[in-house]
Coordinates of C-alpha atoms in Angstrom, one line a residue:
Chain A
M163 CA 43.7 4.2 26.0
P164 CA 40.4 5.0 26.7
K165 CA 38.3 1.8 28.0
I166 CA 34.8 1.3 26.6
T167 CA 32.3 -1.5 28.4
F168 CA 29.6 -3.0 25.4
I169 CA 27.0 -4.9 27.5
E170 CA 25.0 -6.9 25.7
H171 CA 21.1 -7.3 25.8
N172 CA 21.7 -10.6 27.6
G173 CA 24.2 -8.9 29.9
T174 CA 27.4 -10.1 28.7
S175 CA 29.8 -7.6 29.2
H176 CA 32.8 -7.0 27.0
E177 CA 35.7 -4.1 28.3
V178 CA 37.9 -3.0 25.4
E179 CA 40.4 -0.6 24.7
G180 CA 39.8 2.0 22.4
E181 CA 41.9 4.6 20.3
A182 CA 40.7 8.5 20.5
G183 CA 39.9 9.6 16.9
M184 CA 37.9 5.9 16.1
T185 CA 34.4 6.0 16.5
V186 CA 32.7 3.5 19.2
M187 CA 31.3 1.7 16.2
E188 CA 35.1 0.9 14.9
V189 CA 36.0 0.0 18.6
A190 CA 33.1 -2.4 18.5
R191 CA 34.0 -3.9 14.9
K192 CA 37.8 -4.1 15.5
N193 CA 36.9 -6.3 19.0
D194 CA 34.1 -8.4 17.5
I195 CA 31.2 -6.8 19.8
P196 CA 28.0 -8.9 19.0
G197 CA 24.8 -6.8 18.6
I198 CA 27.0 -3.4 16.4
E199 CA 26.1 -4.5 12.4
A200 CA 27.2 -1.2 11.0
E201 CA 26.0 -2.5 7.5
C202 CA 26.7 1.0 6.2
G203 CA 30.6 1.3 7.5
G204 CA 30.0 3.8 9.3
A205 CA 28.3 6.1 6.7
C206 CA 25.4 7.4 9.3
S207 CA 23.3 5.6 6.6
C208 CA 21.7 2.6 8.1
A209 CA 21.0 2.7 12.0
T210 CA 22.7 -0.5 12.6
C211 CA 25.2 0.4 14.9
H212 CA 22.2 1.6 17.6
V213 CA 23.5 1.9 21.0
Y214 CA 22.1 2.8 24.2
V215 CA 25.0 5.3 26.4
D216 CA 24.5 4.5 30.0
E217 CA 23.2 7.5 31.2
G218 CA 25.5 8.6 33.4
W219 CA 27.7 9.2 30.1
L220 CA 25.3 11.2 28.3
P221 CA 26.5 14.5 29.4
K222 CA 30.3 13.6 27.7
T223 CA 29.3 12.0 24.8
G224 CA 26.8 14.8 24.0
A225 CA 23.7 14.7 21.7
S226 CA 22.9 13.3 18.3
E227 CA 22.9 15.8 15.8
E228 CA 20.0 16.1 13.2
M229 CA 20.9 13.9 10.6
E230 CA 22.0 10.9 13.6
E231 CA 18.4 11.7 15.0
D232 CA 16.8 11.3 11.7
M233 CA 18.5 8.3 10.7
L234 CA 17.4 6.6 14.6
D235 CA 13.9 6.8 13.2
F236 CA 15.4 3.6 11.0
A237 CA 16.2 2.0 14.5
F238 CA 14.3 -0.2 16.9
D239 CA 13.2 0.7 20.3
V240 CA 14.8 4.0 20.6
R241 CA 14.8 5.9 23.8
A242 CA 15.8 9.0 25.1
N243 CA 19.9 7.5 25.4
S244 CA 19.9 6.3 21.9
R245 CA 22.7 6.6 19.7
L246 CA 24.3 5.6 16.6
S247 CA 27.9 4.3 17.6
C248 CA 29.7 5.4 14.5
Q249 CA 28.4 9.2 15.1
I250 CA 30.5 9.1 18.6
K251 CA 33.9 9.9 18.6
V252 CA 36.3 8.5 21.2
T253 CA 38.1 10.8 23.3
D254 CA 40.2 10.3 26.5
E255 CA 37.4 12.0 27.9
L256 CA 35.4 8.8 27.5
D257 CA 37.5 6.9 29.1
G258 CA 35.2 4.2 31.1
L259 CA 32.6 5.0 28.7
I260 CA 29.5 2.1 29.3
V261 CA 27.0 1.7 26.5
R262 CA 24.6 -1.0 26.1
T263 CA 23.4 -2.7 22.6
P264 CA 20.1 -3.3 21.7
E265 CA 18.0 -6.7 21.8
K266 CA 18.1 -6.7 17.7
Q267 CA 19.4 -3.9 15.3
F268 CA 16.7 -4.7 12.8
Chain B
M129 CA 2.0 -10.5 -16.1
S130 CA 4.2 -12.6 -18.4
N131 CA 6.7 -10.9 -20.5
S132 CA 8.3 -13.0 -23.3
P133 CA 11.8 -13.1 -22.2
I134 CA 14.1 -11.1 -23.4
E135 CA 17.6 -12.7 -24.9
T136 CA 21.2 -11.0 -24.3
D137 CA 24.4 -11.7 -23.8
V138 CA 25.3 -11.0 -20.2
V139 CA 22.8 -10.4 -17.8
I140 CA 24.0 -8.7 -14.5
I141 CA 22.5 -8.9 -11.0
G142 CA 23.3 -5.5 -9.6
A143 CA 23.7 -2.0 -11.0
G144 CA 25.9 -0.9 -8.5
P145 CA 29.5 0.2 -9.5
C146 CA 31.1 -3.0 -10.2
G147 CA 28.1 -3.8 -12.2
L148 CA 28.2 -0.9 -14.1
F149 CA 31.8 -1.1 -14.6
A150 CA 31.2 -4.7 -16.1
V151 CA 29.2 -3.3 -19.3
F152 CA 32.5 -1.0 -19.8
E153 CA 34.5 -4.5 -20.0
L154 CA 32.3 -6.4 -22.2
G155 CA 31.5 -3.7 -23.6
L156 CA 35.0 -2.9 -25.2
L157 CA 34.2 -6.8 -26.3
D158 CA 31.3 -6.5 -28.0
I159 CA 29.3 -8.2 -25.3
R160 CA 25.6 -6.7 -24.8
C161 CA 24.1 -6.4 -21.1
H162 CA 20.8 -6.1 -18.9
L163 CA 21.3 -5.1 -15.5
I164 CA 18.8 -5.7 -13.1
D165 CA 18.4 -4.2 -10.0
I166 CA 16.3 -4.1 -7.3
L167 CA 16.2 -0.5 -6.6
D168 CA 14.7 2.0 -8.8
R169 CA 17.9 3.6 -10.1
P170 CA 21.6 2.5 -10.8
G171 CA 24.5 3.1 -8.1
G172 CA 23.7 0.2 -5.7
Q173 CA 24.9 1.2 -2.3
C174 CA 26.6 4.3 -3.7
A175 CA 23.0 5.7 -4.6
E176 CA 21.2 4.0 -1.4
L177 CA 23.5 4.5 1.3
Y178 CA 25.6 7.2 0.2
P179 CA 25.1 9.2 -2.2
E180 CA 26.2 12.4 -0.9
K181 CA 29.1 10.8 1.1
P182 CA 32.6 11.4 -0.2
I183 CA 34.7 8.3 -1.4
Y184 CA 38.3 8.9 -0.8
D185 CA 40.1 5.8 -2.6
I186 CA 39.0 5.6 -5.9
P187 CA 42.1 6.0 -8.6
A188 CA 42.8 9.5 -9.8
Y189 CA 39.9 11.0 -8.0
P190 CA 41.1 12.4 -4.4
I191 CA 37.6 12.6 -3.8
I192 CA 34.3 12.1 -5.5
S193 CA 31.0 11.2 -3.9
G194 CA 28.7 8.0 -4.1
Q195 CA 26.2 10.0 -6.9
E196 CA 29.3 11.6 -8.7
L197 CA 30.8 8.3 -9.2
T198 CA 27.3 6.5 -10.2
D199 CA 26.9 9.4 -13.1
A200 CA 30.4 9.3 -14.3
L201 CA 30.1 5.1 -14.5
M202 CA 27.0 5.9 -16.3
E203 CA 28.6 8.5 -19.0
Q204 CA 31.2 6.0 -19.3
I205 CA 29.3 2.9 -20.2
K206 CA 26.7 4.8 -22.4
P207 CA 28.1 4.1 -25.8
F208 CA 27.4 0.3 -24.8
D209 CA 23.7 1.4 -24.5
P210 CA 23.3 -1.1 -21.4
Q211 CA 19.4 -2.0 -21.1
F212 CA 18.2 -1.2 -17.6
H213 CA 15.7 -3.4 -15.4
F214 CA 15.3 -1.4 -11.9
N215 CA 12.5 -2.5 -8.8
Q216 CA 13.3 -6.1 -9.6
R217 CA 15.1 -9.1 -7.9
V218 CA 16.4 -12.0 -9.7
D219 CA 14.6 -15.3 -8.3
E220 CA 15.8 -18.0 -10.1
I221 CA 18.6 -19.0 -12.6
E222 CA 18.7 -22.3 -14.7
K223 CA 20.9 -24.0 -16.8
L224 CA 19.3 -24.5 -20.1
E225 CA 20.2 -27.5 -22.3
D226 CA 21.8 -25.7 -24.8
G227 CA 24.2 -23.9 -22.0
R228 CA 22.4 -20.8 -21.9
F229 CA 20.7 -19.6 -18.7
H230 CA 17.2 -18.5 -18.0
L231 CA 16.9 -16.1 -15.3
K232 CA 13.3 -15.2 -13.6
T233 CA 12.8 -11.9 -11.7
D234 CA 9.7 -11.3 -9.0
D235 CA 7.9 -9.1 -11.9
N236 CA 8.1 -12.0 -13.8
Q237 CA 10.2 -11.1 -16.2
E238 CA 12.0 -13.5 -18.0
F239 CA 16.0 -13.7 -19.5
I240 CA 17.7 -15.9 -21.9
C241 CA 21.7 -15.1 -21.8
K242 CA 25.3 -17.0 -22.6
N243 CA 26.8 -15.9 -19.0
V244 CA 25.8 -14.5 -15.6
V245 CA 27.5 -11.8 -13.7
I246 CA 26.5 -11.7 -10.1
A247 CA 27.8 -8.2 -8.9
A248 CA 24.8 -7.9 -6.1
G249 CA 26.9 -6.0 -3.3
G250 CA 25.7 -6.9 0.0
G251 CA 22.8 -8.6 -1.5
S252 CA 19.3 -7.2 -2.4
F253 CA 18.1 -4.2 -0.4
T254 CA 14.7 -5.1 1.4
P255 CA 12.5 -3.6 3.5
K256 CA 13.3 -3.5 7.5
R257 CA 11.1 -6.2 9.5
P258 CA 10.2 -4.6 12.8
P259 CA 11.5 -7.7 15.5
L260 CA 7.9 -8.1 17.0
P261 CA 7.3 -11.3 18.0
G262 CA 5.5 -12.8 15.6
I263 CA 5.8 -10.4 12.9
E264 CA 5.8 -13.3 10.1
E265 CA 2.5 -14.5 10.7
Y266 CA 1.0 -11.7 9.6
E267 CA 3.1 -11.1 6.4
N268 CA 0.7 -12.9 4.0
G269 CA -1.6 -10.4 4.4
S270 CA -1.8 -8.2 7.2
V271 CA 1.7 -6.9 7.2
H272 CA 3.0 -5.0 3.9
Y273 CA 6.1 -3.3 3.4
S274 CA 5.4 -2.0 0.0
V275 CA 2.1 -0.8 -1.5
R276 CA 2.2 -2.8 -5.0
R277 CA -1.7 -2.4 -5.0
M278 CA -3.5 0.5 -3.6
S279 CA -7.0 -1.8 -4.2
D280 CA -5.5 -4.1 -1.5
F281 CA -6.2 -1.3 1.2
E282 CA -9.6 0.4 0.2
G283 CA -12.1 0.0 3.2
K284 CA -9.3 -1.4 5.9
D285 CA -8.1 0.0 9.0
L286 CA -4.3 1.3 8.7
L287 CA -1.6 1.6 10.5
I288 CA 1.0 3.2 8.9
V289 CA 4.5 3.5 10.7
G290 CA 7.2 5.9 10.4
G291 CA 8.2 9.4 9.7
G292 CA 10.3 9.5 5.8
D293 CA 8.3 10.1 2.4
S294 CA 7.4 6.4 2.1
A295 CA 5.4 6.7 5.1
L296 CA 3.7 10.1 4.2
D297 CA 3.3 9.2 0.7
W298 CA 1.3 6.6 1.4
T299 CA -0.7 8.1 4.5
L300 CA -1.5 11.0 2.0
N301 CA -2.4 8.4 -1.2
L302 CA -4.0 5.7 0.9
T303 CA -6.3 8.1 3.4
P304 CA -9.3 8.5 0.5
I305 CA -9.7 4.9 0.2
A306 CA -8.8 3.7 3.0
N307 CA -11.6 3.1 6.2
S308 CA -9.4 4.6 8.4
V309 CA -5.7 5.5 9.3
T310 CA -3.4 6.1 12.1
L311 CA 0.2 7.3 11.6
V312 CA 2.6 6.3 14.3
H313 CA 6.1 8.2 14.7
R314 CA 8.8 8.1 17.5
R315 CA 9.0 11.6 17.5
D316 CA 6.9 14.8 16.1
K317 CA 9.4 15.5 13.5
F318 CA 9.3 14.0 9.8
R319 CA 12.0 13.9 7.4
A320 CA 9.7 13.7 4.0
A321 CA 9.2 16.5 1.7
T322 CA 7.5 19.5 3.6
D323 CA 5.1 19.6 1.6
S324 CA 4.0 16.3 2.4
V325 CA 4.1 17.1 6.1
N326 CA 2.2 20.1 5.9
K327 CA -0.7 17.6 4.1
M328 CA -0.1 15.2 6.8
L329 CA -0.5 18.1 9.3
A330 CA -3.9 19.4 7.8
L331 CA -5.5 15.7 7.1
R332 CA -4.7 15.4 11.3
E333 CA -6.1 18.9 11.9
E334 CA -9.2 18.0 9.9
G335 CA -9.2 15.0 11.9
K336 CA -9.1 12.7 9.3
I337 CA -6.4 10.8 10.5
N338 CA -5.1 9.7 14.2
F339 CA -1.8 10.3 15.1
H340 CA 0.1 8.5 17.9
L341 CA 3.8 9.6 19.0
G342 CA 5.2 6.4 20.1
Q343 CA 7.0 2.6 18.8
M344 CA 5.1 -0.5 18.4
T345 CA 5.7 -3.2 20.9
E346 CA 2.8 -5.7 20.4
I347 CA 1.2 -7.3 17.3
H348 CA -2.6 -8.6 18.3
G349 CA -4.6 -10.6 16.2
E350 CA -5.2 -14.7 15.7
N351 CA -5.0 -17.0 12.3
G352 CA -2.9 -14.5 10.6
E353 CA -5.7 -11.5 10.7
M354 CA -4.3 -8.4 12.6
T355 CA -6.6 -6.8 15.0
G356 CA -4.6 -4.1 16.4
V357 CA -1.3 -3.0 17.6
T358 CA 0.1 -2.1 21.0
I359 CA 1.7 1.6 21.0
K360 CA 4.3 2.5 23.7
G361 CA 4.7 6.5 24.0
E362 CA 3.9 8.8 27.1
E363 CA 1.5 5.9 27.4
E364 CA 0.0 2.7 26.2
V365 CA -2.3 2.8 23.4
L366 CA -3.9 -0.3 21.3
V367 CA -4.8 0.8 17.8
K368 CA -7.3 -1.1 16.3
C369 CA -6.0 -1.9 12.3
N370 CA -5.9 -4.8 10.0
R371 CA -3.3 -3.5 7.8
L372 CA 0.1 -2.6 9.2
L373 CA 2.7 -0.9 6.7
P374 CA 5.8 -0.7 8.2
F375 CA 8.6 2.1 7.0
F376 CA 11.8 1.5 8.6
G377 CA 14.0 1.8 5.8
L378 CA 16.1 -0.9 3.7
T379 CA 18.7 -3.5 4.8
M380 CA 20.7 -6.1 2.8
K381 CA 19.9 -9.5 2.7
L382 CA 21.7 -11.8 0.5
G383 CA 18.2 -12.8 -0.5
P384 CA 17.8 -15.9 -3.3
V385 CA 21.2 -15.9 -4.4
A386 CA 21.6 -18.3 -1.2
N387 CA 19.1 -21.0 -3.3
W388 CA 21.5 -20.7 -6.4
G389 CA 23.5 -23.9 -5.6
L390 CA 26.8 -21.7 -5.7
N391 CA 29.6 -22.5 -3.5
L392 CA 29.5 -20.1 -0.3
H393 CA 31.9 -19.1 1.7
E394 CA 30.4 -17.1 5.0
N395 CA 27.6 -15.9 3.0
L396 CA 29.6 -14.6 0.2
I397 CA 30.2 -16.7 -3.4
S398 CA 33.6 -18.5 -3.5
V399 CA 35.3 -17.3 -6.8
D400 CA 38.4 -17.8 -8.3
T401 CA 40.9 -15.1 -9.1
E402 CA 42.1 -15.7 -12.3
K403 CA 38.1 -15.0 -13.9
F404 CA 36.1 -14.6 -11.0
E405 CA 33.9 -17.4 -11.9
T406 CA 31.8 -19.1 -9.2
S407 CA 31.6 -22.9 -8.3
A408 CA 28.9 -23.0 -11.5
E409 CA 30.8 -22.7 -14.9
G410 CA 29.5 -19.9 -16.8
I411 CA 28.0 -17.7 -13.6
F412 CA 30.6 -15.2 -12.1
A413 CA 30.5 -13.1 -9.1
I414 CA 32.2 -9.4 -9.0
G415 CA 32.5 -6.9 -6.2
D416 CA 31.3 -7.1 -2.5
I417 CA 29.5 -9.9 -3.1
N418 CA 32.4 -12.4 -4.2
S419 CA 35.2 -14.3 -1.5
Y420 CA 38.3 -15.2 -2.2
P421 CA 41.9 -15.4 -0.1
G422 CA 42.8 -11.8 0.4
K423 CA 38.9 -10.3 -1.0
L424 CA 39.0 -6.3 -0.1
K425 CA 35.7 -5.1 -0.6
L426 CA 36.7 -1.8 -2.1
I427 CA 35.0 -0.4 -5.3
L428 CA 38.3 -0.8 -7.2
S429 CA 38.8 -4.1 -6.7
G430 CA 35.5 -4.9 -8.0
F431 CA 36.5 -2.9 -11.0
H432 CA 39.5 -5.1 -11.5
E433 CA 37.6 -8.2 -11.5
A434 CA 35.2 -7.1 -14.0
A435 CA 38.1 -7.1 -16.1
L436 CA 39.4 -10.1 -15.6
M437 CA 35.9 -11.3 -15.7
A438 CA 35.0 -10.0 -19.1
Q439 CA 38.5 -12.0 -20.7
K440 CA 36.4 -15.3 -19.9
V441 CA 33.4 -14.3 -20.6
N442 CA 34.7 -13.4 -24.4
A443 CA 36.3 -16.7 -24.0
Y444 CA 32.6 -18.4 -23.6
I445 CA 31.1 -16.0 -26.2
N446 CA 33.6 -15.8 -29.0
P447 CA 35.6 -19.0 -28.5
D448 CA 36.8 -18.8 -32.2
K449 CA 37.7 -15.1 -32.0
K450 CA 41.1 -14.3 -31.3
V451 CA 41.9 -12.1 -28.5
V452 CA 44.1 -9.2 -29.1
F453 CA 45.2 -7.2 -26.0
Q454 CA 44.1 -3.7 -26.8
Y455 CA 44.8 -0.2 -25.0
T456 CA 41.8 2.3 -25.5
T457 CA 44.1 4.9 -25.7
S458 CA 45.4 3.6 -28.8
S459 CA 43.1 1.2 -30.3
S460 CA 41.2 2.5 -33.3
S461 CA 38.8 0.0 -32.8
L462 CA 38.3 0.1 -29.4
Q463 CA 37.7 3.9 -29.8
K464 CA 35.2 3.6 -32.8
K465 CA 33.0 1.3 -30.3
L466 CA 33.4 4.0 -27.4
G467 CA 32.4 6.8 -29.9
V468 CA 35.7 8.6 -29.9
K469 CA 35.5 11.0 -33.1

């Protein structure tokens, strides 16, 4: 089971187990990680599951696709490592992934 | 503007799938409905959040998109001639002495009805407020999340933020009347209609608008009067402005529902599972907005809730009418209502 670490804006860290095939957003929701709202339920339509991927993991998570990039326009404090966690599929390759949640999902 | 109150049997708050299907179930019982929705079209979340996305758990439809489901429901309820009131939010509900309800929207439209059905899903869609410290202070004049009157912006220094159709349309429409317009977007790519993007680029070329690549970090001003906003991009700039128009899409908020005196459970309206009635007699809640033991936020659950709610509404509205349960397949009277020839 790939492990994923979510680090809140205040520094609180949560290491949880994901499952290949789930999205990072679903893993967060399943484990009640604060700071991931996922209002639209994973349809890439709301930008409330915005996370910052730890720089070292960027090559493995890949870049966002156009639709996700468009939706990130609705997020706040978007950075080069911003992703919508509903669009990152968990794979065994991502074992150890670290993502940070923004101060607010707005 | 104040219109004279509209009198009807039932007002349904929310024109998402559950609100639409409620029209059908009530219609079969000869109960007429008006629907009010904050969006500009029917469908609720299906239309706003996932019009093109497939839904796989509507009975008998292995796959159907949010828009297709909405269109099919609109077709299904056509025989009952529901009346829609879009772009409005119900702000007040009050029980009258005669037992009916008086509703008022933020557009000052009033309704008087025998029963109210709240089918408001996740609440009302409201514009996202950028989480900038102190932004509330400026919302009484300087910050606008929509344009209700263009004249409010005449001769002003505008800062418009966003890269979609709203941001670009207002950039194009307000530039001729504003003193200055600055558009800010986080990237040099716009989701808006190509024609609008081209027109905006032309205004940029001609120097009629300013453009900055970046994101807002701080609002400046005093006593509720904005004087400027700091934009952080490659470098930091202070844009002088006295009107800010942020366009970051919509989010769902429970909104005024919380003030109607209904029993709530974790921000959802508590109902019983026999009639889906709230703690206030005569007011019902169906779909994602209600809460009861075992609740599943599924469209199909909302459809079931609509059917049971309709029976109780019928008992309220037609207390003396004998209820004969009928199937649409075999009942000639139901088929007549549906316009089956």
